[in-house]
């Protein structure tokens, strides 16, 4: 989207109030003043510190009284009310005043008046904070972060500025240029400028690493997302052959070649299933399998303490993830954030469902190559809209591993602890651990190691078997829950493991 085009359309169509969400006042002002020039409009900017610049000429010729009896924000609106047509009023940081019912009332009156006039009020703020009363009168515009060509222009400017500086590398190859710009995506122009300056001071050259570090800081500051190191591999996950195959088929799907072939980037998957069976483990492995950076979304944190802020948080998280794209966005235990929307106390139900709606719309419409991988243990907590077609590419169900899969998991965890797996009868271990989840198998391995260590010898088959026999798996205690989950998942989801291998119900396999 080209923001200047969008703004021009809104102005021409006499939208009375436009709310622009952005941190970048300078960039927005520049775009606005270009649009104003095209449309032959006079732009007035207002800030609480400077008042209206330039002041509005009253129809009688005089300037507004210097000692207005009104508070600044209301005076600004009064000036807009009296101003002639062909004007634009840019009100900076005005979101703070939208809590005042008088301001809201005046804006609503103004909206009616401006609908028939070539006159627009623009509210510019880094956060969206719109009272419901104004929702119908205000159009919200998310000002996009700088595009590749804008970043490129800033970079070229910086290169020009340092040309000939002694002790500084003042040339870059076209490839370095491309890498720098790629790394800078997601930064504002000001952030980019400062990080370039910092790189010159610290490294005497423009260094991609410095930019990436800065970006990490920004992501951390947003509080909702964190870069997650890609430290696990698909090979660390036992079983789930169908899910792995699905992922494998999409290995190159984020490449330009796939775009040219006419493929859309995969949207995302939801992995549902029994606790401890490797859902989170698999999610973590996807990013490294595809060689993409991974961001973890803290679902619980989205619902910040301040009402209204949570919606903003969600938008911010979405924006940041798109700026890092192509990437994997991991939302673990989705039900913790979006669950129980209906039952979540009257006071915040409104906020929750708005945040939820923002998220759903994004999932439905997103075109940026952000692969969302969500996990959930409890479907009953998830709102049904989430599961509707079009949100996720697929919903996979991860069941308890069957005997073959369990053998594979024993092997993975023995190997992880540097044991020679040929010394163990893996098949027997798989058979003896009916109803065990992957997590429980891992615990049994660790338990066996403890026992052997205490006895001052290495772990052996008998240790592991005895661990398996002495612990009662969760699936026995939670049999009803699991049966329920299976019954629900059967017709609605795709199995993560080949049906032939899929574990029969605990009961039929149980001794
Ligand atoms: N299928 C599996 N293959 C290998 N290890 C597993 C598997 N399932 C679980 N584990 C082990 O148990 C740990 C916890 O599993 P986790 O992925 O958190 O389960 P879930 O998210 O499904 O509750 C994993 O880190 C891993 O060590
Ligand atoms: Mg998990």
XYZ file of C-alpha atoms and ligand atoms in Angstrom:
539
model
C 0.000 0.000 0.000
C 1.217 3.463 -0.869
C 0.235 5.618 2.101
C 0.252 8.889 0.196
C -2.224 7.509 -2.295
C -4.430 6.194 0.473
C -4.383 9.544 2.275
C -5.161 11.427 -0.886
C -8.181 9.228 -1.516
C -9.467 9.781 2.026
C -9.021 13.543 1.715
C -10.707 13.735 -1.654
C -13.596 11.597 -0.470
C -14.133 14.049 2.401
C -13.520 11.613 5.189
C -13.737 14.024 8.137
C -11.265 12.512 10.591
C -8.293 10.304 9.745
C -6.359 8.621 12.539
C -2.819 7.722 11.482
C -0.945 5.234 13.635
C 2.805 5.723 13.415
C 5.912 6.529 15.411
C 7.355 8.457 12.531
C 6.104 12.030 12.734
C 8.632 13.343 10.269
C 7.818 10.797 7.593
C 4.079 11.176 8.031
C 4.334 14.968 7.942
C 6.350 14.804 4.767
C 3.775 12.609 3.076
C 0.916 14.770 4.326
C 2.478 17.948 3.062
C 3.022 16.407 -0.379
C -0.615 15.348 -0.496
C -1.688 18.823 0.655
C 0.343 20.375 -2.122
C -1.268 18.105 -4.719
C -4.731 18.911 -3.447
C -3.967 22.565 -2.902
C -4.691 22.488 0.781
C -3.113 24.395 3.642
C -1.741 22.212 6.411
C -1.851 23.302 10.041
C -0.016 21.258 12.669
C -0.910 21.272 16.293
C 1.075 20.058 19.292
C 0.381 20.716 22.935
C 3.725 22.511 23.247
C 3.572 24.703 20.156
C -0.106 25.217 19.543
C -1.331 25.611 15.966
C 1.327 26.282 13.336
C 0.583 28.301 11.265
C -2.331 29.813 13.205
C -5.680 29.887 11.464
C -6.680 33.188 9.905
C -10.176 33.947 11.108
C -12.716 34.931 8.479
C -12.707 38.498 9.863
C -8.971 38.697 9.274
C -7.776 38.580 12.899
C -5.788 35.782 14.471
C -7.300 33.832 17.327
C -7.138 35.597 20.656
C -3.793 34.868 22.236
C -5.386 34.338 25.626
C -7.977 31.718 24.786
C -10.156 30.660 27.670
C -10.304 27.135 26.291
C -7.790 24.415 27.082
C -5.340 23.916 24.207
C -6.911 20.792 22.725
C -10.381 22.326 22.588
C -8.978 25.572 21.224
C -7.337 23.556 18.437
C -10.667 22.007 17.525
C -12.362 25.424 17.717
C -9.842 26.737 15.225
C -10.493 23.822 12.924
C -14.192 24.548 13.187
C -13.781 28.153 12.137
C -11.191 27.547 9.469
C -11.955 28.002 5.790
C -12.111 25.037 3.407
C -9.091 23.486 1.706
C -7.319 22.884 5.000
C -5.852 19.922 6.839
C -5.352 19.891 10.597
C -2.644 17.602 11.823
C -3.102 17.004 15.558
C -0.101 15.287 17.096
C -0.439 13.005 20.108
C -4.086 13.821 20.271
C -4.971 10.296 21.441
C -4.325 11.486 24.981
C -7.310 13.847 24.790
C -9.713 11.318 23.393
C -10.491 10.233 26.940
C -12.182 13.579 27.547
C -15.897 13.405 26.754
C -15.899 17.081 25.691
C -13.223 16.441 23.094
C -15.118 13.418 21.842
C -18.326 15.441 21.563
C -16.652 18.290 19.680
C -15.020 15.820 17.300
C -18.341 14.188 16.567
C -19.916 17.563 15.805
C -16.963 18.470 13.642
C -17.204 15.195 11.774
C -20.745 16.046 10.703
C -19.656 19.483 9.569
C -16.534 18.353 7.729
C -18.295 15.652 5.746
C -19.487 18.261 3.301
C -16.318 20.358 3.324
C -12.855 20.051 1.816
C -11.334 19.996 5.246
C -9.819 17.116 7.180
C -8.636 16.489 10.706
C -5.713 14.114 11.016
C -4.861 12.601 14.381
C -1.313 11.275 14.493
C -0.225 9.023 17.320
C 2.015 6.045 17.903
C -0.848 4.119 19.460
C -4.425 3.549 18.463
C -6.774 4.586 21.197
C -10.168 5.180 19.785
C -13.254 5.532 21.961
C -16.223 3.579 20.600
C -18.227 6.786 20.198
C -15.862 7.863 17.465
C -15.497 4.586 15.633
C -17.954 5.511 12.914
C -16.511 8.961 12.294
C -12.842 8.128 12.177
C -10.912 6.179 9.543
C -7.831 4.497 10.878
C -4.724 4.252 8.762
C -1.763 2.177 9.832
C 1.153 4.011 8.347
C 3.459 1.299 7.058
C 7.097 1.125 8.078
C 9.507 2.433 5.464
C 9.632 0.396 2.286
C 12.778 -0.968 0.683
C 13.300 2.048 -1.573
C 12.976 4.502 1.331
C 15.498 2.535 3.361
C 17.713 2.431 0.304
C 17.549 6.203 -0.111
C 18.468 6.695 3.546
C 21.380 4.302 3.166
C 22.623 6.043 0.030
C 22.441 9.367 1.826
C 24.510 7.987 4.671
C 27.080 6.622 2.198
C 27.329 10.004 0.540
C 27.824 11.677 3.895
C 30.726 9.438 4.892
C 32.473 9.407 1.524
C 36.137 10.201 1.977
C 36.073 10.055 5.765
C 39.486 8.756 6.846
C 39.514 5.474 8.762
C 36.000 4.534 7.646
C 35.022 1.998 5.001
C 33.128 4.262 2.660
C 32.139 1.808 -0.062
C 29.779 -1.141 -0.102
C 29.136 -3.752 -2.751
C 25.636 -4.020 -4.241
C 25.221 -7.242 -2.321
C 26.171 -5.615 0.979
C 23.753 -2.838 0.214
C 20.963 -5.331 -0.299
C 21.824 -7.134 2.937
C 21.851 -3.909 4.920
C 18.441 -2.937 3.573
C 17.039 -6.393 4.180
C 18.257 -6.295 7.768
C 16.796 -2.836 8.282
C 13.258 -3.856 7.424
C 11.082 -3.246 10.432
C 13.036 -0.204 11.592
C 11.745 3.335 11.287
C 13.860 5.718 9.228
C 15.077 7.411 12.370
C 16.049 4.118 13.936
C 17.839 3.158 10.759
C 19.738 6.448 10.687
C 20.850 6.083 14.293
C 21.902 2.493 13.908
C 23.959 3.367 10.836
C 25.668 6.117 12.813
C 26.293 3.726 15.650
C 27.779 1.135 13.341
C 30.183 3.738 11.950
C 31.310 4.746 15.411
C 31.687 1.206 16.733
C 32.906 -0.688 13.680
C 34.133 2.004 11.289
C 31.832 0.555 8.654
C 28.174 -0.185 7.985
C 27.681 -3.581 9.512
C 24.655 -5.847 9.144
C 25.284 -7.337 12.559
C 24.805 -4.014 14.303
C 21.487 -3.550 12.551
C 20.289 -7.030 13.432
C 21.256 -6.453 17.046
C 19.287 -3.222 17.083
C 16.283 -4.978 15.631
C 16.452 -7.575 18.352
C 16.355 -4.796 20.937
C 13.284 -3.319 19.330
C 11.531 -6.637 19.264
C 12.359 -7.149 22.914
C 11.034 -3.703 23.802
C 7.667 -4.504 22.270
C 7.326 -7.028 25.098
C 5.166 -9.450 23.182
C 7.606 -11.047 20.874
C 10.995 -12.551 21.348
C 13.477 -13.965 18.942
C 13.660 -17.633 19.674
C 16.902 -19.379 18.901
C 16.394 -22.195 16.427
C 18.022 -24.896 18.498
C 15.942 -27.969 17.754
C 15.668 -30.019 14.610
C 12.876 -32.076 13.113
C 15.050 -35.125 13.777
C 14.650 -34.434 17.530
C 10.951 -35.123 17.198
C 9.833 -38.753 17.215
C 6.766 -39.813 15.230
C 4.418 -37.354 13.497
C 5.393 -38.629 10.076
C 2.431 -37.041 8.288
C 3.004 -33.662 9.819
C 6.690 -33.847 8.976
C 5.827 -34.807 5.424
C 3.469 -31.847 5.131
C 6.258 -29.567 6.282
C 8.764 -31.163 3.946
C 6.504 -30.565 0.983
C 6.686 -26.882 1.794
C 10.424 -26.650 2.272
C 11.061 -24.136 -0.455
C 7.713 -22.437 -0.289
C 9.085 -19.118 0.928
C 11.456 -18.775 -1.992
C 11.067 -16.440 -4.933
C 10.921 -19.506 -7.110
C 7.766 -20.671 -5.333
C 6.199 -17.205 -5.819
C 7.038 -17.321 -9.502
C 5.506 -20.797 -9.696
C 2.257 -19.292 -8.441
C 2.294 -20.657 -4.918
C 1.062 -18.573 -2.000
C 3.217 -18.687 1.123
C 1.789 -21.141 3.631
C -0.312 -19.344 6.228
C 0.138 -21.536 9.221
C -0.947 -24.581 11.162
C -2.549 -25.312 14.462
C -1.227 -28.300 16.366
C -3.698 -29.687 18.837
C -3.227 -32.598 21.070
C -2.303 -34.480 24.138
C 0.028 -32.749 26.549
C 3.688 -33.734 26.484
C 3.558 -35.300 23.041
C 5.905 -32.887 21.346
C 3.720 -30.094 19.987
C 5.955 -27.325 21.267
C 9.030 -29.335 20.342
C 7.858 -29.639 16.763
C 6.873 -25.981 16.540
C 10.376 -24.994 17.593
C 11.920 -27.258 14.972
C 10.007 -25.822 12.017
C 11.917 -22.560 11.819
C 15.311 -24.208 11.720
C 14.032 -26.791 9.259
C 12.998 -24.011 6.918
C 15.937 -21.827 7.777
C 13.777 -18.924 8.853
C 14.010 -16.749 11.938
C 11.480 -17.554 14.619
C 9.538 -15.163 16.777
C 7.634 -16.337 19.790
C 4.408 -14.562 20.572
C 3.614 -14.329 24.247
C -0.100 -14.942 24.006
C -0.750 -14.288 27.672
C 0.934 -10.885 27.553
C -1.234 -9.573 24.742
C -3.974 -8.816 27.164
C -2.055 -6.042 28.843
C -3.383 -4.548 32.005
C -4.677 -1.412 30.345
C -7.879 -1.837 28.453
C -7.405 -0.689 24.889
C -3.715 -1.232 25.078
C -4.063 -4.905 24.360
C -5.518 -4.237 20.956
C -2.593 -1.976 20.290
C -0.228 -4.690 21.494
C -1.689 -7.142 19.042
C -1.317 -4.747 16.146
C 2.238 -4.011 17.141
C 3.130 -7.683 17.339
C 1.615 -8.290 13.924
C 3.499 -5.350 12.450
C 6.817 -6.421 13.913
C 6.422 -9.986 12.731
C 5.597 -8.820 9.213
C 8.655 -6.614 9.220
C 10.845 -9.630 9.963
C 9.116 -11.779 7.322
C 9.741 -14.301 5.975
C 9.641 -15.800 9.435
C 7.871 -18.288 11.659
C 5.622 -16.868 14.353
C 5.081 -19.305 17.177
C 2.075 -18.918 19.449
C 2.369 -21.589 22.112
C -0.694 -22.716 24.048
C -3.023 -20.469 22.196
C -5.910 -21.248 24.484
C -4.155 -19.386 27.309
C -4.579 -16.127 25.452
C -7.686 -16.520 23.423
C -9.523 -19.114 25.403
C -12.701 -18.556 27.339
C -13.583 -15.404 25.472
C -17.206 -15.827 26.337
C -16.665 -16.474 29.994
C -13.883 -13.997 30.724
C -15.608 -11.616 33.105
C -17.828 -8.872 31.789
C -15.285 -6.115 32.194
C -12.730 -7.279 29.671
C -14.892 -9.353 27.353
C -15.070 -6.422 24.948
C -11.326 -5.969 24.783
C -10.626 -9.668 24.449
C -12.974 -10.099 21.588
C -11.615 -7.031 19.800
C -8.062 -8.297 20.141
C -9.216 -11.664 19.001
C -10.980 -10.149 16.006
C -7.813 -8.268 15.053
C -5.875 -11.510 15.167
C -8.448 -13.446 13.151
C -8.664 -10.793 10.475
C -4.925 -10.818 10.191
C -4.825 -14.593 9.902
C -7.460 -14.502 7.229
C -6.009 -11.686 5.166
C -2.308 -11.682 5.726
C -0.196 -11.757 2.625
C 3.195 -11.242 4.281
C 5.094 -14.528 4.500
C 4.664 -15.030 8.223
C 4.041 -18.679 8.995
C 1.967 -18.930 12.128
C 2.452 -22.083 14.110
C 0.100 -22.343 17.026
C -0.264 -25.095 19.581
C -3.100 -25.919 21.940
C -3.738 -28.565 24.579
C -7.381 -27.860 25.151
C -9.753 -27.236 22.276
C -12.755 -26.614 24.450
C -11.058 -23.374 25.505
C -10.607 -22.169 21.962
C -13.245 -20.004 20.338
C -14.804 -21.873 17.399
C -14.155 -19.005 14.943
C -10.486 -19.734 15.293
C -10.908 -23.174 13.822
C -12.934 -22.155 10.826
C -11.578 -22.808 7.322
C -9.252 -20.202 5.929
C -7.525 -19.308 9.176
C -5.002 -22.119 9.245
C -3.845 -24.201 6.325
C -4.346 -27.293 8.444
C -5.214 -28.334 11.955
C -3.144 -31.300 13.047
C -3.938 -33.581 15.915
C -1.061 -35.097 17.859
C -2.072 -38.235 19.685
C -0.082 -40.318 22.154
C 2.713 -42.070 20.284
C 2.180 -45.706 19.292
C 4.734 -48.454 20.020
C 6.894 -47.712 16.959
C 6.879 -44.008 17.655
C 7.714 -44.600 21.287
C 10.714 -46.692 20.284
C 11.848 -43.785 18.129
C 11.434 -41.362 21.042
C 13.408 -43.634 23.404
C 16.139 -43.659 20.803
C 16.162 -39.887 20.429
C 16.490 -39.296 24.153
C 19.111 -41.962 24.729
C 21.115 -40.540 21.882
C 20.710 -37.034 23.215
C 22.428 -38.224 26.382
C 25.225 -39.803 24.421
C 24.249 -43.422 24.918
C 24.905 -46.032 22.248
C 21.372 -46.954 21.219
C 22.508 -50.280 19.794
C 22.970 -51.468 23.369
C 19.235 -51.160 24.035
C 16.257 -53.108 22.777
C 14.294 -50.115 21.575
C 11.394 -52.181 20.337
C 10.909 -53.693 23.774
C 11.126 -50.263 25.380
C 8.427 -49.052 23.006
C 6.226 -51.977 23.961
C 6.750 -51.565 27.693
C 5.809 -47.892 27.754
C 2.151 -48.053 26.776
C 0.319 -44.780 27.222
C 3.516 -42.790 27.699
C 3.892 -39.405 26.138
C 7.202 -38.245 24.684
C 7.783 -36.124 27.761
C 7.257 -39.161 30.012
C 9.656 -41.262 27.988
C 12.240 -38.529 28.384
C 11.614 -38.534 32.124
C 12.050 -42.301 32.245
C 15.409 -41.978 30.507
C 16.497 -39.348 33.004
C 15.191 -41.459 35.895
C 17.157 -44.451 34.641
C 20.307 -42.362 34.394
C 19.923 -41.189 37.991
C 19.559 -44.696 39.224
C 22.602 -45.939 37.333
C 24.665 -42.950 38.387
C 23.857 -43.557 42.056
C 24.925 -47.189 41.616
C 28.130 -46.061 39.950
C 27.548 -47.867 36.635
C 26.086 -47.075 33.251
C 22.391 -47.190 32.520
C 21.003 -50.419 31.063
C 17.831 -51.842 29.580
C 16.551 -53.101 32.928
C 16.803 -49.613 34.476
C 14.689 -48.154 31.719
C 12.112 -50.927 31.797
C 11.749 -50.605 35.535
C 11.267 -46.839 35.163
C 8.557 -47.494 32.621
C 6.829 -49.989 34.897
C 6.904 -47.914 38.038
C 5.473 -44.679 36.686
C 1.846 -44.206 35.812
C 1.448 -42.133 32.690
C -0.778 -39.111 32.709
C -2.843 -40.700 29.983
C -4.153 -43.241 32.440
C -5.248 -40.612 34.924
C -6.602 -38.364 32.242
C -8.144 -41.064 30.102
C -11.522 -39.389 29.906
C -10.071 -36.065 28.825
C -8.022 -37.725 26.140
C -10.944 -39.768 24.844
C -12.945 -36.600 24.670
C -10.211 -34.791 22.783
C -9.896 -37.669 20.329
C -13.589 -37.783 19.692
C -13.559 -34.077 18.997
C -10.462 -34.164 16.821
C -11.437 -37.210 14.751
C -13.707 -35.548 12.225
C -12.218 -32.058 12.444
C -8.477 -32.430 12.206
C -5.761 -34.176 10.301
C -3.714 -36.749 12.192
C -0.052 -35.882 12.693
C 0.863 -39.568 12.447
C -0.078 -42.111 9.847
C -3.473 -43.584 10.777
C -2.196 -47.161 10.541
C 0.404 -46.277 13.111
C -1.871 -44.064 15.161
C -2.222 -45.309 18.651
C -5.390 -47.178 19.380
C -7.165 -45.917 22.452
C -5.220 -46.449 25.625
C -7.702 -49.038 26.736
C -7.218 -51.448 23.848
C -3.466 -51.298 24.083
C -3.383 -51.482 27.847
C -2.364 -54.802 29.357
N 7.460 -36.828 19.874
C 8.508 -36.534 20.675
N 9.775 -36.798 20.282
C 10.820 -36.525 21.071
N 10.711 -35.924 22.262
C 9.490 -35.627 22.728
C 8.331 -35.900 21.937
N 7.264 -35.468 22.623
C 7.718 -34.932 23.759
N 9.062 -35.024 23.842
C 9.908 -34.534 24.940
O 9.090 -33.941 25.918
C 9.352 -32.552 26.051
C 8.070 -31.785 26.239
O 7.253 -31.896 25.114
P 6.441 -30.668 24.530
O 6.869 -30.432 23.147
O 6.551 -29.518 25.453
O 4.966 -31.239 24.553
P 3.606 -30.473 24.301
O 3.918 -29.132 23.776
O 2.901 -31.331 23.308
O 2.903 -30.448 25.604
C 10.054 -32.169 24.775
O 10.899 -31.096 24.968
C 10.829 -33.446 24.444
O 12.045 -33.500 25.151
Mg 3.568 -27.354 24.727
